Amino acid sequence: MAIDDIKQLLEEKRYAELKEKIKDMQIQDIAEIVDELDTKNAIILFRLLPKEIATDVFSYLSSERQSEISMMIDENELNEIVSDLFFDDKIDFLEEMPANVVKRILRNTSEAERKLINQFLQYPEYSAGSLMTIEFVDLKKEMTVAEALEKIRRVGRDREIVYTCYVTDAWRKLEGIVSLKDLVLASPDTKVEDIMKKDVIYVDTYDDQEEVADVFKKYDLLAVPVVDQEKRLVGIITIDDIVDVIEEENTEDIQRMAAIQPTEEEYLDATPFMIARKRLLWLLILMISATVSGYIIRKYQVALEAVVALAAFIPMLMDTAGNAGSQASVTVIRSLVLGELKFGDILKVILKEAQVGVLAGVALALVNFIRVYFVEGYGFGIAITISLSLIFTVIIAKIIGGTLPMIAKRIGLDPAIMASPLITTIADAISLTIYFSLAVWILHITM
């Protein structure tokens, strides 16, 4: 159902018809529509939702819309919604809400749940502990398959996943995992310990969310258990939460690669001042670093005055150097993110980028020699200077573009900061130095 149709029904106050039309829609589609409506109509539409789907829709809404709805509905309605949320969604909701909304919720929760919520809220932001949920099925290895399936039937309705169950001992230490498929196919009298897998992939509560995402990608997991320092099972992280993490991390990398400080604000929600503040620091750094290129040009001013034609090719050389370095850096950064490269491969990267640089540099040099010498009619000395400069510049720019992200990763920096803007600035300075040095030597310019 189109949002325009929904707006029309809201304007005409045909609420019974609207309620009938939205009840069969997908949860995510309803949430998207509620997010797009103005506050008044969003509240009306949300109140029209059947209780059995209202909570699910609420969990998919933006934090801003969740906050607005929380302030507009009464306390009993709010508690009903929050109590039906899965625990990890509840924590995510509380983290984004104003203090007065959090107080409204916490004063109506049990002491045990309040203590548990406070514990989760104290985990470092972006850690595995802040992502996990406690809604999982835990079994004991002494159980029979029949007993295990009975427990799943009893508690599974309130758990986020049941397709993987976690086996713990009396002290909650993780001993193994068993899939629902294995339980269903096994004999009812079989012991859980006889079919469980003991080699369990798990993460620690304080592991960074990016490391957790790497574990999911490496082992193709749908869920991963989270343990504390004593290897006690405290929660699980499911794939839906990791998809959000991967999206966040990719967005941050894209922002850093464009020399922008990462921000969680959506573009249209961010103020011009906020956007400028996030961009200004790197613009200042790159502006100051670009003065190196100006210094090199001033140093070789005599060469420029002696052969004025050299100035016409400076932009082309600098742009080519920056583009060559950026190509290499983006490729290597992506390979680092995917785990295809590690620091020990740096010599292989240098060799490969040098080979690519030779091939690309020679091809560009030939095209430019033909253009400069035969088409534009410049002298042989200038044409060969430009062509050789291109070869050396492209080779060095690609080596720098390939190695700097790996060095950044090695010393604990985000490789994305070594992307286009910074590589371009470094490549510009190198290309000018090579260009003028070759010009002085080939054209016999006295400095």
CSV table of C-alpha atoms in Angstrom, one decimal:
chain,number,residue,atom,x,y,z
A,1,MET,CA,0.0,0.0,0.0
A,2,ALA,CA,1.5,3.4,-1.0
A,3,ILE,CA,2.2,6.0,1.6
A,4,ASP,CA,0.0,8.5,-0.4
A,5,ASP,CA,-3.0,6.2,0.0
A,6,ILE,CA,-2.3,6.0,3.7
A,7,LYS,CA,-2.0,9.7,4.0
A,8,GLN,CA,-5.3,10.1,2.2
A,9,LEU,CA,-7.1,7.7,4.5
A,10,LEU,CA,-5.6,9.5,7.5
A,11,GLU,CA,-6.8,12.9,6.2
A,12,GLU,CA,-10.3,11.6,5.6
A,13,LYS,CA,-10.3,9.8,9.0
A,14,ARG,CA,-11.2,6.5,7.5
A,15,TYR,CA,-9.5,4.7,10.3
A,16,ALA,CA,-11.4,1.4,10.2
A,17,GLU,CA,-10.6,1.0,6.5
A,18,LEU,CA,-6.9,1.9,7.2
A,19,LYS,CA,-6.7,-0.5,10.1
A,20,GLU,CA,-7.9,-3.3,7.8
A,21,LYS,CA,-5.5,-2.5,5.0
A,22,ILE,CA,-2.3,-2.3,7.1
A,23,LYS,CA,-2.8,-5.4,9.3
A,24,ASP,CA,-1.6,-7.7,6.5
A,25,MET,CA,1.4,-5.6,5.5
A,26,GLN,CA,5.0,-6.5,6.2
A,27,ILE,CA,6.3,-5.2,9.6
A,28,GLN,CA,9.3,-3.5,8.0
A,29,ASP,CA,7.0,-1.7,5.5
A,30,ILE,CA,4.7,-0.4,8.2
A,31,ALA,CA,7.7,0.9,10.2
A,32,GLU,CA,9.0,2.7,7.1
A,33,ILE,CA,5.7,4.4,6.6
A,34,VAL,CA,5.4,5.4,10.3
A,35,ASP,CA,8.9,6.9,10.1
A,36,GLU,CA,7.9,9.0,7.0
A,37,LEU,CA,4.7,10.4,8.4
A,38,ASP,CA,4.5,13.6,10.5
A,39,THR,CA,4.4,13.1,14.2
A,40,LYS,CA,0.6,13.4,14.6
A,41,ASN,CA,-0.3,11.0,11.8
A,42,ALA,CA,2.5,8.6,12.9
A,43,ILE,CA,1.0,8.3,16.4
A,44,ILE,CA,-2.5,7.8,14.9
A,45,LEU,CA,-1.2,5.0,12.6
A,46,PHE,CA,0.8,3.4,15.4
A,47,ARG,CA,-2.3,3.3,17.6
A,48,LEU,CA,-4.3,1.6,14.9
A,49,LEU,CA,-1.9,-1.3,14.8
A,50,PRO,CA,-3.0,-4.6,16.3
A,51,LYS,CA,-1.2,-5.2,19.6
A,52,GLU,CA,0.3,-8.4,18.3
A,53,ILE,CA,2.3,-6.5,15.7
A,54,ALA,CA,2.8,-3.0,17.3
A,55,THR,CA,5.8,-4.2,19.3
A,56,ASP,CA,7.5,-5.6,16.2
A,57,VAL,CA,6.9,-2.4,14.3
A,58,PHE,CA,8.2,-0.3,17.2
A,59,SER,CA,11.5,-2.3,17.1
A,60,TYR,CA,12.1,-1.2,13.5
A,61,LEU,CA,11.4,2.5,13.9
A,62,SER,CA,14.1,5.1,14.0
A,63,SER,CA,15.2,6.2,17.5
A,64,GLU,CA,13.7,9.6,16.9
A,65,ARG,CA,10.3,8.2,16.1
A,66,GLN,CA,10.5,5.8,19.0
A,67,SER,CA,11.2,8.7,21.3
A,68,GLU,CA,8.3,10.7,20.0
A,69,ILE,CA,5.9,7.7,20.4
A,70,SER,CA,7.2,7.0,23.9
A,71,MET,CA,6.5,10.5,25.0
A,72,MET,CA,3.0,10.6,23.5
A,73,ILE,CA,1.5,7.2,24.7
A,74,ASP,CA,0.6,6.5,28.3
A,75,GLU,CA,2.9,4.6,30.7
A,76,ASN,CA,0.9,1.3,30.5
A,77,GLU,CA,1.1,1.3,26.7
A,78,LEU,CA,4.8,2.0,26.8
A,79,ASN,CA,5.5,-0.7,29.3
A,80,GLU,CA,3.5,-3.2,27.3
A,81,ILE,CA,5.6,-2.4,24.2
A,82,VAL,CA,8.9,-2.4,25.9
A,83,SER,CA,8.2,-5.6,27.9
A,84,ASP,CA,7.5,-7.5,24.6
A,85,LEU,CA,10.7,-6.4,22.9
A,86,PHE,CA,13.5,-8.8,22.6
A,87,PHE,CA,16.1,-8.0,25.2
A,88,ASP,CA,18.8,-6.7,22.8
A,89,ASP,CA,16.2,-4.5,21.1
A,90,LYS,CA,15.1,-3.2,24.5
A,91,ILE,CA,18.8,-2.3,25.4
A,92,ASP,CA,19.2,-0.6,22.0
A,93,PHE,CA,16.0,1.4,22.6
A,94,LEU,CA,17.0,2.5,26.1
A,95,GLU,CA,20.5,3.6,24.9
A,96,GLU,CA,18.9,6.0,22.5
A,97,MET,CA,16.1,7.4,24.7
A,98,PRO,CA,16.1,10.6,26.8
A,99,ALA,CA,16.6,10.1,30.5
A,100,ASN,CA,13.0,10.9,31.4
A,101,VAL,CA,11.8,8.1,29.1
A,102,VAL,CA,14.3,5.6,30.5
A,103,LYS,CA,13.1,6.5,34.0
A,104,ARG,CA,9.4,5.9,33.0
A,105,ILE,CA,10.4,2.4,31.9
A,106,LEU,CA,12.8,1.4,34.6
A,107,ARG,CA,10.4,2.3,37.5
A,108,ASN,CA,7.9,-0.3,36.2
A,109,THR,CA,10.4,-3.1,35.7
A,110,SER,CA,11.3,-5.7,38.3
A,111,GLU,CA,14.4,-5.3,40.4
A,112,ALA,CA,16.1,-8.3,38.7
A,113,GLU,CA,15.4,-7.0,35.2
A,114,ARG,CA,16.4,-3.5,36.2
A,115,LYS,CA,19.7,-4.8,37.5
A,116,LEU,CA,20.3,-6.8,34.3
A,117,ILE,CA,19.5,-3.7,32.1
A,118,ASN,CA,21.9,-1.6,34.1
A,119,GLN,CA,24.6,-4.2,33.6
A,120,PHE,CA,24.1,-4.3,29.9
A,121,LEU,CA,24.1,-0.5,29.7
A,122,GLN,CA,27.5,-0.4,31.4
A,123,TYR,CA,29.2,-2.5,28.7
A,124,PRO,CA,31.5,-0.3,26.5
A,125,GLU,CA,29.8,1.1,23.4
A,126,TYR,CA,30.5,-0.9,20.3
A,127,SER,CA,31.5,-4.0,22.3
A,128,ALA,CA,30.0,-7.5,22.0
A,129,GLY,CA,28.4,-7.0,25.4
A,130,SER,CA,26.4,-4.0,24.2
A,131,LEU,CA,25.1,-6.0,21.2
A,132,MET,CA,24.2,-9.3,22.8
A,133,THR,CA,20.8,-10.6,23.9
A,134,ILE,CA,20.0,-13.0,26.8
A,135,GLU,CA,17.1,-14.7,24.9
A,136,PHE,CA,18.7,-18.0,24.0
A,137,VAL,CA,18.0,-21.7,24.9
A,138,ASP,CA,20.6,-23.3,27.2
A,139,LEU,CA,20.7,-27.0,27.9
A,140,LYS,CA,22.6,-29.4,30.1
A,141,LYS,CA,24.7,-32.1,28.6
A,142,GLU,CA,23.1,-34.7,30.9
A,143,MET,CA,19.7,-34.1,29.3
A,144,THR,CA,18.2,-36.5,26.9
A,145,VAL,CA,17.0,-35.3,23.5
A,146,ALA,CA,13.4,-35.7,24.7
A,147,GLU,CA,14.1,-33.5,27.7
A,148,ALA,CA,15.9,-30.9,25.6
A,149,LEU,CA,13.0,-30.7,23.1
A,150,GLU,CA,10.5,-30.4,25.9
A,151,LYS,CA,12.5,-27.4,27.3
A,152,ILE,CA,12.6,-25.8,23.8
A,153,ARG,CA,8.9,-26.1,23.5
A,154,ARG,CA,8.4,-24.6,27.0
A,155,VAL,CA,10.7,-21.6,26.7
A,156,GLY,CA,11.3,-21.2,23.0
A,157,ARG,CA,8.4,-18.8,22.4
A,158,ASP,CA,10.2,-16.1,24.4
A,159,ARG,CA,13.7,-16.7,22.9
A,160,GLU,CA,15.1,-14.9,19.9
A,161,ILE,CA,16.4,-18.0,18.3
A,162,VAL,CA,15.9,-21.8,18.9
A,163,TYR,CA,17.7,-23.2,15.9
A,164,THR,CA,20.9,-23.3,17.9
A,165,CYS,CA,21.0,-24.3,21.6
A,166,TYR,CA,23.9,-23.8,24.0
A,167,VAL,CA,25.1,-26.4,26.4
A,168,THR,CA,26.4,-25.2,29.8
A,169,ASP,CA,27.5,-26.8,33.0
A,170,ALA,CA,26.3,-26.0,36.5
A,171,TRP,CA,28.5,-22.8,36.6
A,172,ARG,CA,27.1,-21.6,33.3
A,173,LYS,CA,30.4,-22.3,31.5
A,174,LEU,CA,30.0,-22.9,27.8
A,175,GLU,CA,30.6,-26.6,26.9
A,176,GLY,CA,29.1,-27.0,23.4
A,177,ILE,CA,26.3,-26.2,21.0
A,178,VAL,CA,23.7,-28.4,19.4
A,179,SER,CA,21.4,-27.5,16.5
A,180,LEU,CA,17.6,-28.0,16.6
A,181,LYS,CA,18.0,-30.2,13.5
A,182,ASP,CA,20.4,-32.6,15.3
A,183,LEU,CA,17.9,-32.8,18.2
A,184,VAL,CA,14.9,-33.5,16.0
A,185,LEU,CA,16.8,-36.2,14.1
A,186,ALA,CA,18.3,-37.9,17.1
A,187,SER,CA,16.7,-40.7,19.2
A,188,PRO,CA,14.7,-39.4,22.2
A,189,ASP,CA,16.9,-41.3,24.6
A,190,THR,CA,20.2,-39.9,23.2
A,191,LYS,CA,22.2,-37.7,25.6
A,192,VAL,CA,22.8,-34.1,24.5
A,193,GLU,CA,26.5,-34.5,25.2
A,194,ASP,CA,26.6,-37.3,22.5
A,195,ILE,CA,25.5,-35.0,19.7
A,196,MET,CA,26.7,-31.6,20.8
A,197,LYS,CA,29.7,-29.9,19.1
A,198,LYS,CA,32.4,-29.1,21.6
A,199,ASP,CA,34.6,-27.0,19.3
A,200,VAL,CA,32.6,-23.8,19.8
A,201,ILE,CA,33.3,-20.4,18.1
A,202,TYR,CA,32.6,-17.6,20.7
A,203,VAL,CA,33.5,-14.0,21.4
A,204,ASP,CA,34.2,-12.1,24.6
A,205,THR,CA,31.9,-9.5,26.1
A,206,TYR,CA,34.6,-6.8,25.6
A,207,ASP,CA,35.5,-7.7,22.0
A,208,ASP,CA,35.0,-4.8,19.5
A,209,GLN,CA,31.9,-5.1,17.3
A,210,GLU,CA,34.1,-5.0,14.2
A,211,GLU,CA,36.0,-8.1,15.5
A,212,VAL,CA,32.6,-9.8,16.1
A,213,ALA,CA,31.5,-9.0,12.5
A,214,ASP,CA,34.8,-10.6,11.2
A,215,VAL,CA,33.9,-13.8,13.2
A,216,PHE,CA,30.5,-13.9,11.6
A,217,LYS,CA,31.9,-13.4,8.1
A,218,LYS,CA,34.8,-15.9,8.6
A,219,TYR,CA,32.6,-18.8,9.9
A,220,ASP,CA,29.3,-18.0,8.1
A,221,LEU,CA,27.4,-17.8,11.4
A,222,LEU,CA,23.8,-16.9,12.1
A,223,ALA,CA,24.5,-16.5,15.9
A,224,VAL,CA,27.6,-16.5,18.1
A,225,PRO,CA,27.7,-17.0,21.9
A,226,VAL,CA,29.2,-14.3,24.1
A,227,VAL,CA,31.2,-15.3,27.2
A,228,ASP,CA,32.8,-13.5,30.1
A,229,GLN,CA,36.4,-13.8,31.2
A,230,GLU,CA,35.6,-17.1,33.0
A,231,LYS,CA,34.1,-18.5,29.8
A,232,ARG,CA,30.6,-18.3,31.3
A,233,LEU,CA,27.8,-17.9,28.8
A,234,VAL,CA,26.2,-14.5,29.2
A,235,GLY,CA,24.5,-13.9,25.9
A,236,ILE,CA,24.4,-14.4,22.2
A,237,ILE,CA,24.7,-12.1,19.2
A,238,THR,CA,22.4,-12.7,16.2
A,239,ILE,CA,23.0,-12.0,12.5
A,240,ASP,CA,20.4,-9.2,12.3
A,241,ASP,CA,22.5,-7.2,14.8
A,242,ILE,CA,25.7,-7.8,12.9
A,243,VAL,CA,24.2,-6.7,9.6
A,244,ASP,CA,23.6,-3.3,11.3
A,245,VAL,CA,27.2,-3.3,12.6
A,246,ILE,CA,28.6,-4.1,9.1
A,247,GLU,CA,26.6,-1.2,7.7
A,248,GLU,CA,27.8,1.2,10.4
A,249,GLU,CA,31.5,0.1,9.9
A,250,ASN,CA,31.2,0.5,6.1
A,251,THR,CA,29.7,3.9,6.5
A,252,GLU,CA,32.5,5.0,8.8
A,253,ASP,CA,35.1,3.7,6.3
A,254,ILE,CA,33.5,5.6,3.4
A,255,GLN,CA,33.4,8.8,5.5
A,256,ARG,CA,37.1,8.4,6.6
A,257,MET,CA,38.1,7.7,3.0
A,258,ALA,CA,36.6,11.0,2.0
A,259,ALA,CA,38.5,12.7,4.9
A,260,ILE,CA,35.4,13.2,7.0
A,261,GLN,CA,35.1,12.4,10.7
A,262,PRO,CA,32.5,9.6,11.1
A,263,THR,CA,29.1,10.6,12.5
A,264,GLU,CA,26.0,8.6,13.4
A,265,GLU,CA,23.6,11.3,12.4
A,266,GLU,CA,21.7,10.9,9.1
A,267,TYR,CA,22.6,13.5,6.5
A,268,LEU,CA,19.2,15.4,6.6
A,269,ASP,CA,19.1,15.3,10.4
A,270,ALA,CA,22.6,16.8,10.8
A,271,THR,CA,22.9,20.6,11.1
A,272,PRO,CA,25.2,22.5,8.7
A,273,PHE,CA,27.4,23.4,11.7
A,274,MET,CA,27.7,19.7,12.6
A,275,ILE,CA,28.6,18.7,9.1
A,276,ALA,CA,31.2,21.5,8.7
A,277,ARG,CA,32.8,20.5,12.1
A,278,LYS,CA,33.2,16.9,11.0
A,279,ARG,CA,34.8,18.0,7.7
A,280,LEU,CA,36.9,21.0,8.8
A,281,LEU,CA,39.7,19.2,10.6
A,282,TRP,CA,40.8,17.1,7.7
A,283,LEU,CA,40.3,20.0,5.3
A,284,LEU,CA,42.8,22.0,7.5
A,285,ILE,CA,45.2,19.2,7.6
A,286,LEU,CA,45.1,18.6,3.9
A,287,MET,CA,45.3,22.3,3.1
A,288,ILE,CA,48.4,22.7,5.3
A,289,SER,CA,50.0,19.5,3.9
A,290,ALA,CA,49.3,20.8,0.3
A,291,THR,CA,51.7,23.7,1.0
A,292,VAL,CA,54.5,21.1,0.4
A,293,SER,CA,53.5,21.1,-3.2
A,294,GLY,CA,53.7,24.9,-3.3
A,295,TYR,CA,57.2,24.8,-1.7
A,296,ILE,CA,58.4,22.4,-4.4
A,297,ILE,CA,57.1,24.6,-7.1
A,298,ARG,CA,58.8,27.6,-5.6
A,299,LYS,CA,62.1,25.6,-5.2
A,300,TYR,CA,62.0,24.9,-9.0
A,301,GLN,CA,60.8,28.4,-10.0
A,302,VAL,CA,64.0,28.9,-12.0
A,303,ALA,CA,63.2,25.8,-14.1
A,304,LEU,CA,59.6,27.0,-14.7
A,305,GLU,CA,60.9,30.4,-15.8
A,306,ALA,CA,63.5,28.8,-18.1
A,307,VAL,CA,60.9,26.4,-19.7
A,308,VAL,CA,57.5,27.9,-19.2
A,309,ALA,CA,55.8,25.0,-21.0
A,310,LEU,CA,56.5,22.8,-18.0
A,311,ALA,CA,53.8,24.6,-16.0
A,312,ALA,CA,51.1,23.4,-18.4
A,313,PHE,CA,51.6,19.8,-17.5
A,314,ILE,CA,51.7,20.1,-13.7
A,315,PRO,CA,47.9,19.6,-13.2
A,316,MET,CA,47.9,16.5,-15.4
A,317,LEU,CA,50.8,14.9,-13.5
A,318,MET,CA,49.4,15.7,-10.1
A,319,ASP,CA,46.0,14.3,-10.9
A,320,THR,CA,47.4,11.2,-12.4
A,321,ALA,CA,49.6,10.6,-9.4
A,322,GLY,CA,46.7,11.1,-7.0
A,323,ASN,CA,44.4,8.8,-9.0
A,324,ALA,CA,47.0,6.1,-9.3
A,325,GLY,CA,47.6,6.2,-5.5
A,326,SER,CA,43.9,6.2,-4.7
A,327,GLN,CA,43.2,3.2,-6.9
A,328,ALA,CA,45.9,1.1,-5.0
A,329,SER,CA,44.8,2.4,-1.6
A,330,VAL,CA,41.1,1.6,-2.1
A,331,THR,CA,41.9,-1.9,-3.3
A,332,VAL,CA,44.2,-2.7,-0.4
A,333,ILE,CA,41.9,-1.2,2.2
A,334,ARG,CA,39.0,-3.3,0.9
A,335,SER,CA,41.3,-6.4,1.0
A,336,LEU,CA,42.3,-5.6,4.6
A,337,VAL,CA,38.7,-5.2,5.7
A,338,LEU,CA,37.8,-8.6,4.1
A,339,GLY,CA,40.8,-10.2,5.8
A,340,GLU,CA,42.5,-11.1,2.4
A,341,LEU,CA,45.6,-9.2,3.4
A,342,LYS,CA,47.7,-8.9,6.5
A,343,PHE,CA,50.9,-6.9,7.3
A,344,GLY,CA,53.1,-9.9,6.5
A,345,ASP,CA,52.0,-9.5,2.9
A,346,ILE,CA,53.4,-6.0,2.5
A,347,LEU,CA,56.3,-7.1,0.3
A,348,LYS,CA,53.9,-9.0,-2.0
A,349,VAL,CA,51.8,-5.8,-2.2
A,350,ILE,CA,54.9,-3.7,-3.0
A,351,LEU,CA,55.9,-6.1,-5.8
A,352,LYS,CA,52.4,-6.3,-7.3
A,353,GLU,CA,51.8,-2.6,-7.2
A,354,ALA,CA,55.2,-1.9,-8.8
A,355,GLN,CA,54.3,-4.3,-11.6
A,356,VAL,CA,50.9,-2.6,-12.1
A,357,GLY,CA,52.6,0.8,-11.9
A,358,VAL,CA,55.1,-0.2,-14.7
A,359,LEU,CA,52.3,-1.4,-17.0
A,360,ALA,CA,50.0,1.5,-16.3
A,361,GLY,CA,52.8,4.1,-16.3
A,362,VAL,CA,54.3,2.9,-19.7
A,363,ALA,CA,50.9,2.9,-21.3
A,364,LEU,CA,50.1,6.5,-20.0
A,365,ALA,CA,53.6,7.6,-21.0
A,366,LEU,CA,53.2,6.4,-24.6
A,367,VAL,CA,49.8,8.1,-25.0
A,368,ASN,CA,51.2,11.4,-23.6
A,369,PHE,CA,54.4,11.3,-25.7
A,370,ILE,CA,52.3,11.0,-28.9
A,371,ARG,CA,50.0,13.8,-27.7
A,372,VAL,CA,52.7,16.2,-26.6
A,373,TYR,CA,55.3,15.6,-29.3
A,374,PHE,CA,53.3,14.8,-32.4
A,375,VAL,CA,49.9,16.4,-31.8
A,376,GLU,CA,50.8,19.5,-29.7
A,377,GLY,CA,54.2,20.0,-31.2
A,378,TYR,CA,56.3,20.4,-28.1
A,379,GLY,CA,60.0,19.6,-28.2
A,380,PHE,CA,61.4,16.1,-27.8
A,381,GLY,CA,63.0,17.0,-24.4
A,382,ILE,CA,59.7,18.2,-22.9
A,383,ALA,CA,57.8,15.2,-24.3
A,384,ILE,CA,60.3,12.7,-22.9
A,385,THR,CA,60.4,14.5,-19.5
A,386,ILE,CA,56.7,14.3,-19.1
A,387,SER,CA,56.6,10.6,-20.2
A,388,LEU,CA,59.4,9.5,-17.9
A,389,SER,CA,57.8,11.5,-15.1
A,390,LEU,CA,54.5,9.7,-15.6
A,391,ILE,CA,56.2,6.3,-15.4
A,392,PHE,CA,58.1,6.9,-12.2
A,393,THR,CA,55.2,8.8,-10.6
A,394,VAL,CA,52.6,6.1,-11.3
A,395,ILE,CA,54.9,3.4,-10.0
A,396,ILE,CA,55.8,5.2,-6.7
A,397,ALA,CA,52.2,6.5,-6.2
A,398,LYS,CA,50.8,2.9,-6.5
A,399,ILE,CA,53.4,1.5,-4.1
A,400,ILE,CA,52.6,4.3,-1.5
A,401,GLY,CA,48.9,3.8,-2.0
A,402,GLY,CA,49.2,0.1,-1.4
A,403,THR,CA,51.5,0.2,1.6
A,404,LEU,CA,50.4,3.1,3.7
A,405,PRO,CA,47.0,1.5,4.6
A,406,MET,CA,48.9,-1.6,5.7
A,407,ILE,CA,51.2,0.4,7.9
A,408,ALA,CA,48.3,2.3,9.4
A,409,LYS,CA,46.6,-1.0,10.2
A,410,ARG,CA,49.8,-2.3,11.8
A,411,ILE,CA,50.2,0.7,14.1
A,412,GLY,CA,46.5,0.5,15.2
A,413,LEU,CA,45.0,3.2,12.9
A,414,ASP,CA,42.0,2.8,10.7
A,415,PRO,CA,43.4,2.1,7.2
A,416,ALA,CA,40.6,4.2,5.7
A,417,ILE,CA,42.3,7.4,6.8
A,418,MET,CA,45.0,6.5,4.3
A,419,ALA,CA,42.6,6.7,1.4
A,420,SER,CA,42.1,9.2,-1.4
A,421,PRO,CA,42.7,12.7,0.2
A,422,LEU,CA,45.9,11.8,2.1
A,423,ILE,CA,47.4,9.6,-0.6
A,424,THR,CA,46.6,12.3,-3.2
A,425,THR,CA,48.5,15.0,-1.1
A,426,ILE,CA,51.6,12.7,-0.8
A,427,ALA,CA,51.5,11.7,-4.4
A,428,ASP,CA,51.2,15.3,-5.5
A,429,ALA,CA,54.5,16.2,-3.7
A,430,ILE,CA,56.3,13.2,-5.1
A,431,SER,CA,55.1,13.7,-8.7
A,432,LEU,CA,56.3,17.4,-8.6
A,433,THR,CA,59.7,16.4,-7.2
A,434,ILE,CA,60.2,13.7,-9.9
A,435,TYR,CA,58.9,16.0,-12.7
A,436,PHE,CA,61.2,18.9,-11.9
A,437,SER,CA,64.2,16.8,-11.1
A,438,LEU,CA,63.9,15.1,-14.5
A,439,ALA,CA,63.3,18.4,-16.2
A,440,VAL,CA,66.5,19.9,-14.7
A,441,TRP,CA,68.5,16.9,-15.8
A,442,ILE,CA,67.0,16.2,-19.3
A,443,LEU,CA,66.6,19.9,-20.3
A,444,HIS,CA,70.0,20.9,-18.8
A,445,ILE,CA,68.4,23.7,-16.7
A,446,THR,CA,70.9,25.6,-14.5
A,447,MET,CA,69.4,26.0,-11.0
